[in-house]
Short mmCIF file of N, CA and C in Angstrom, two decimals:
data_model
loop_
_atom_site.label_atom_id
_atom_site.label_comp_id
_atom_site.label_asym_id
_atom_site.label_seq_id
_atom_site.Cartn_x
_atom_site.Cartn_y
_atom_site.Cartn_z
N UNK A 278 10.13 -25.58 -8.32
CA UNK A 278 9.88 -23.63 -8.41
C UNK A 278 11.25 -23.40 -9.43
N UNK A 279 11.19 -22.92 -10.51
CA UNK A 279 12.65 -21.98 -10.65
C UNK A 279 13.23 -21.22 -10.81
N UNK A 280 14.76 -21.27 -9.92
CA UNK A 280 15.27 -20.69 -9.57
C UNK A 280 15.22 -20.17 -8.33
N UNK A 281 14.52 -21.45 -7.86
CA UNK A 281 14.30 -21.31 -5.70
C UNK A 281 16.02 -22.29 -5.79
N UNK A 282 16.47 -21.51 -3.94
CA UNK A 282 17.09 -22.47 -3.69
C UNK A 282 17.06 -23.41 -2.62
N UNK A 283 17.36 -24.50 -2.30
CA UNK A 283 17.30 -25.48 -0.96
C UNK A 283 17.98 -24.97 -0.50
N UNK A 284 17.16 -25.53 1.10
CA UNK A 284 18.70 -24.75 2.24
C UNK A 284 18.66 -26.14 2.97
N UNK A 285 20.13 -26.52 3.46
CA UNK A 285 19.38 -27.90 5.10
C UNK A 285 20.41 -26.78 5.74
N UNK A 286 20.29 -27.52 6.76
CA UNK A 286 20.47 -27.30 8.45
C UNK A 286 20.35 -28.55 9.81
N UNK A 287 21.84 -28.59 10.24
CA UNK A 287 21.95 -29.61 11.07
C UNK A 287 22.34 -28.78 12.28
N UNK A 288 22.25 -29.50 13.65
CA UNK A 288 22.50 -28.59 14.68
C UNK A 288 23.37 -30.11 15.56
N UNK A 289 23.85 -29.94 15.64
CA UNK A 289 24.61 -31.45 17.12
C UNK A 289 24.56 -30.79 18.58
N UNK A 290 23.87 -30.85 19.52
CA UNK A 290 23.86 -30.18 21.04
C UNK A 290 25.15 -31.12 21.79
N UNK A 291 25.84 -30.68 22.17
CA UNK A 291 26.82 -31.13 22.90
C UNK A 291 26.81 -30.63 24.63
N UNK A 292 26.57 -30.85 25.60
CA UNK A 292 26.15 -30.41 26.77
C UNK A 292 27.28 -31.03 27.62
N UNK A 293 27.63 -30.24 29.11
CA UNK A 293 28.14 -30.28 30.00
C UNK A 293 27.93 -31.02 30.98
N UNK A 294 27.08 -32.57 31.67
CA UNK A 294 26.48 -32.74 32.63
C UNK A 294 24.98 -33.02 32.13
N UNK A 295 23.72 -32.76 32.51
CA UNK A 295 22.87 -32.84 32.30
C UNK A 295 22.61 -34.34 31.49
N UNK A 296 21.60 -33.70 31.13
CA UNK A 296 20.52 -34.98 29.52
C UNK A 296 19.70 -34.24 28.49
N UNK A 297 20.14 -35.33 27.35
CA UNK A 297 18.91 -33.88 26.13
C UNK A 297 18.04 -35.47 25.81
N UNK A 298 17.49 -35.60 24.69
CA UNK A 298 16.30 -35.99 24.71
C UNK A 298 15.51 -35.59 23.39
N UNK A 299 15.68 -36.08 22.36
CA UNK A 299 14.46 -35.63 21.27
C UNK A 299 12.71 -36.15 21.61
N UNK A 300 11.71 -35.07 21.39
CA UNK A 300 10.72 -35.55 21.37
C UNK A 300 10.05 -34.81 20.38
N UNK A 301 9.66 -35.85 19.75
CA UNK A 301 8.34 -35.68 18.05
C UNK A 301 9.89 -34.87 17.59
N UNK A 302 9.65 -32.96 16.92
CA UNK A 302 10.17 -31.85 16.32
C UNK A 302 11.01 -31.05 18.05
N UNK A 303 11.18 -31.85 18.96
CA UNK A 303 11.82 -30.52 19.61
C UNK A 303 13.24 -31.56 20.26
N UNK A 304 13.93 -30.81 21.04
CA UNK A 304 14.69 -30.86 21.57
C UNK A 304 14.58 -30.83 23.08
N UNK A 305 15.28 -30.95 23.34
CA UNK A 305 14.28 -31.11 25.37
C UNK A 305 16.03 -31.23 25.99
N UNK A 306 17.25 -30.45 26.74
CA UNK A 306 17.96 -30.31 27.02
C UNK A 306 17.45 -29.92 28.68
N UNK A 307 18.13 -30.68 30.00
CA UNK A 307 17.67 -30.94 30.80
C UNK A 307 19.28 -30.82 32.34
N UNK A 308 19.23 -30.29 33.22
CA UNK A 308 20.03 -30.14 34.01
C UNK A 308 21.52 -29.70 33.58
N UNK A 309 21.55 -29.21 32.38
CA UNK A 309 23.05 -28.90 32.28
C UNK A 309 24.30 -28.16 32.70
N UNK A 310 24.77 -27.90 32.72
CA UNK A 310 26.00 -26.25 33.30
C UNK A 310 26.05 -25.45 31.88
N UNK A 311 26.01 -26.39 30.86
CA UNK A 311 26.90 -26.11 29.47
C UNK A 311 26.13 -26.51 28.73
N UNK A 312 25.88 -25.97 27.46
CA UNK A 312 25.12 -26.32 26.07
C UNK A 312 25.51 -25.72 25.46
N UNK A 313 26.09 -26.36 24.64
CA UNK A 313 26.34 -25.53 22.75
C UNK A 313 25.53 -26.02 21.63
N UNK A 314 25.32 -25.26 20.72
CA UNK A 314 25.01 -25.75 19.38
C UNK A 314 25.91 -25.89 18.22
N UNK A 315 25.85 -26.37 18.02
CA UNK A 315 26.52 -26.68 16.48
C UNK A 315 26.12 -26.86 15.79
N UNK A 316 25.98 -25.05 15.11
CA UNK A 316 24.55 -25.60 12.95
C UNK A 316 25.78 -25.39 12.56
N UNK A 317 25.51 -26.63 11.18
CA UNK A 317 26.28 -25.96 9.63
C UNK A 317 24.43 -25.55 8.63
N UNK A 318 25.61 -25.18 7.70
CA UNK A 318 23.91 -24.45 6.96
C UNK A 318 24.55 -25.12 5.56
N UNK A 319 23.82 -24.85 4.99
CA UNK A 319 24.28 -25.43 3.15
C UNK A 319 22.92 -25.15 2.48
N UNK A 320 23.06 -24.54 1.05
CA UNK A 320 21.91 -23.59 0.74
C UNK A 320 22.80 -23.72 -0.47
N UNK A 321 21.47 -24.10 -1.85
CA UNK A 321 22.70 -23.68 -3.05
C UNK A 321 21.37 -24.08 -4.11
N UNK A 322 21.24 -23.75 -5.01
CA UNK A 322 20.50 -24.78 -6.45
C UNK A 322 20.52 -25.57 -6.55
N UNK A 323 21.53 -27.29 -6.25
CA UNK A 323 21.35 -28.46 -6.61
C UNK A 323 21.02 -29.06 -5.24
N UNK A 324 20.54 -30.66 -4.47
CA UNK A 324 20.27 -30.01 -3.95
C UNK A 324 21.41 -30.91 -2.87
N UNK A 325 20.75 -31.16 -1.36
CA UNK A 325 22.13 -30.95 -0.33
C UNK A 325 22.65 -32.30 0.35
N UNK A 326 23.14 -32.53 0.72
CA UNK A 326 23.38 -33.97 0.91
C UNK A 326 23.33 -33.34 2.91
N UNK A 327 22.27 -33.72 3.94
CA UNK A 327 22.58 -33.14 4.95
C UNK A 327 23.13 -34.55 6.04
N UNK A 328 23.54 -36.00 5.09
CA UNK A 328 24.29 -36.49 5.62
C UNK A 328 25.68 -35.71 5.51
N UNK A 329 25.95 -35.61 5.01
CA UNK A 329 27.36 -35.47 4.73
C UNK A 329 28.25 -34.47 5.51
N UNK A 330 26.99 -33.50 5.89
CA UNK A 330 26.46 -32.00 6.69
C UNK A 330 26.46 -32.35 8.42
N UNK A 331 25.91 -33.55 8.98
CA UNK A 331 25.90 -34.16 10.25
C UNK A 331 27.20 -34.78 9.74
N UNK A 332 28.05 -35.23 9.34
CA UNK A 332 29.54 -35.95 9.51
C UNK A 332 30.10 -34.31 9.25
N UNK A 333 30.32 -33.34 9.20
CA UNK A 333 30.89 -32.32 8.79
C UNK A 333 30.98 -32.07 10.51
N UNK A 334 29.84 -32.07 11.60
CA UNK A 334 29.99 -31.59 12.76
C UNK A 334 30.46 -32.40 13.80
N UNK A 335 30.92 -33.66 13.82
CA UNK A 335 31.79 -34.83 14.10
C UNK A 335 33.39 -34.13 14.99
N UNK A 336 33.89 -33.17 14.27
CA UNK A 336 35.09 -32.47 14.51
C UNK A 336 34.65 -32.06 15.91
N UNK A 337 35.44 -31.97 17.27
CA UNK A 337 35.75 -31.43 18.17
C UNK A 337 35.39 -29.57 18.19
N UNK A 338 35.22 -29.26 18.83
CA UNK A 338 34.65 -27.72 18.94
C UNK A 338 36.21 -26.69 18.61
N UNK A 339 37.21 -27.27 19.26
CA UNK A 339 38.35 -26.37 18.92
C UNK A 339 38.72 -26.51 17.92
N UNK A 340 38.44 -27.89 16.96
CA UNK A 340 39.11 -27.61 15.66
C UNK A 340 38.20 -26.77 15.07
N UNK A 341 36.74 -26.92 14.80
CA UNK A 341 35.85 -26.35 13.83
C UNK A 341 35.35 -24.76 14.33
N UNK A 342 36.32 -24.15 16.21
CA UNK A 342 36.34 -22.37 15.92
C UNK A 342 37.69 -22.60 14.77
N UNK A 343 38.73 -23.03 15.27
CA UNK A 343 39.44 -22.88 14.48
C UNK A 343 39.59 -22.79 12.96
N UNK A 344 38.91 -22.94 12.74
CA UNK A 344 38.36 -23.65 11.24
C UNK A 344 37.94 -22.01 10.41
N UNK A 345 36.84 -21.87 11.44
CA UNK A 345 36.13 -20.26 11.05
C UNK A 345 36.25 -19.22 11.79
N UNK A 346 37.29 -19.16 12.84
CA UNK A 346 37.68 -18.13 13.12
C UNK A 346 37.70 -16.81 12.49
N UNK A 347 39.06 -17.18 11.05
CA UNK A 347 39.72 -16.20 10.72
C UNK A 347 38.77 -15.92 9.39
N UNK A 348 37.16 -16.72 9.22
CA UNK A 348 36.95 -16.28 7.99
C UNK A 348 35.09 -15.26 9.50
N UNK A 349 34.79 -15.76 10.23
CA UNK A 349 33.87 -14.84 11.04
C UNK A 349 34.94 -13.84 11.91
N UNK A 350 36.28 -13.31 11.65
CA UNK A 350 36.38 -12.38 12.28
C UNK A 350 36.61 -11.61 11.32
N UNK A 351 36.55 -11.66 10.50
CA UNK A 351 37.20 -10.23 9.21
C UNK A 351 34.96 -10.32 9.04
N UNK A 352 34.50 -10.98 9.31
CA UNK A 352 33.14 -11.02 8.05
C UNK A 352 32.76 -9.22 9.31
N UNK A 353 32.70 -10.21 10.92
CA UNK A 353 32.44 -9.16 11.71
C UNK A 353 33.26 -7.78 12.41
N UNK A 354 34.77 -7.79 12.05
CA UNK A 354 35.42 -7.62 12.40
C UNK A 354 36.64 -6.27 10.36
N UNK A 355 36.19 -6.37 10.21
CA UNK A 355 37.28 -6.46 8.34
C UNK A 355 38.32 -4.96 9.06
N UNK A 356 38.04 -3.90 9.78
CA UNK A 356 39.48 -3.84 9.94
C UNK A 356 40.57 -4.19 11.19
N UNK A 357 40.69 -5.68 11.52
CA UNK A 357 40.47 -6.07 12.42
C UNK A 357 42.28 -6.20 12.03
N UNK A 358 42.77 -6.61 10.20
CA UNK A 358 43.37 -7.31 9.76
C UNK A 358 44.30 -5.87 8.82
N UNK A 359 43.68 -4.90 9.31
CA UNK A 359 44.23 -4.08 8.08
C UNK A 359 45.72 -3.52 8.70
N UNK A 360 46.37 -3.11 7.25
CA UNK A 360 47.37 -2.50 8.09
C UNK A 360 47.57 -0.88 7.80
#
């Protein structure tokens, strides 16, 4: 369709304890102490590489947070860094 954009998203499920299973189109998380969903989205007018998106989520949580906290901090609290 002309002018349409393609969106691709991938999610990594990180659990503490318990177990994760994939059943058809669902993810089941059972008996865990903590669940963190790390999601990466990309949308553009050109085809998106889902494998590259998945590989971007292989970094540890602290590394991902360090990269994105400054960006999201400005988006959600724009006055935070003003002088």
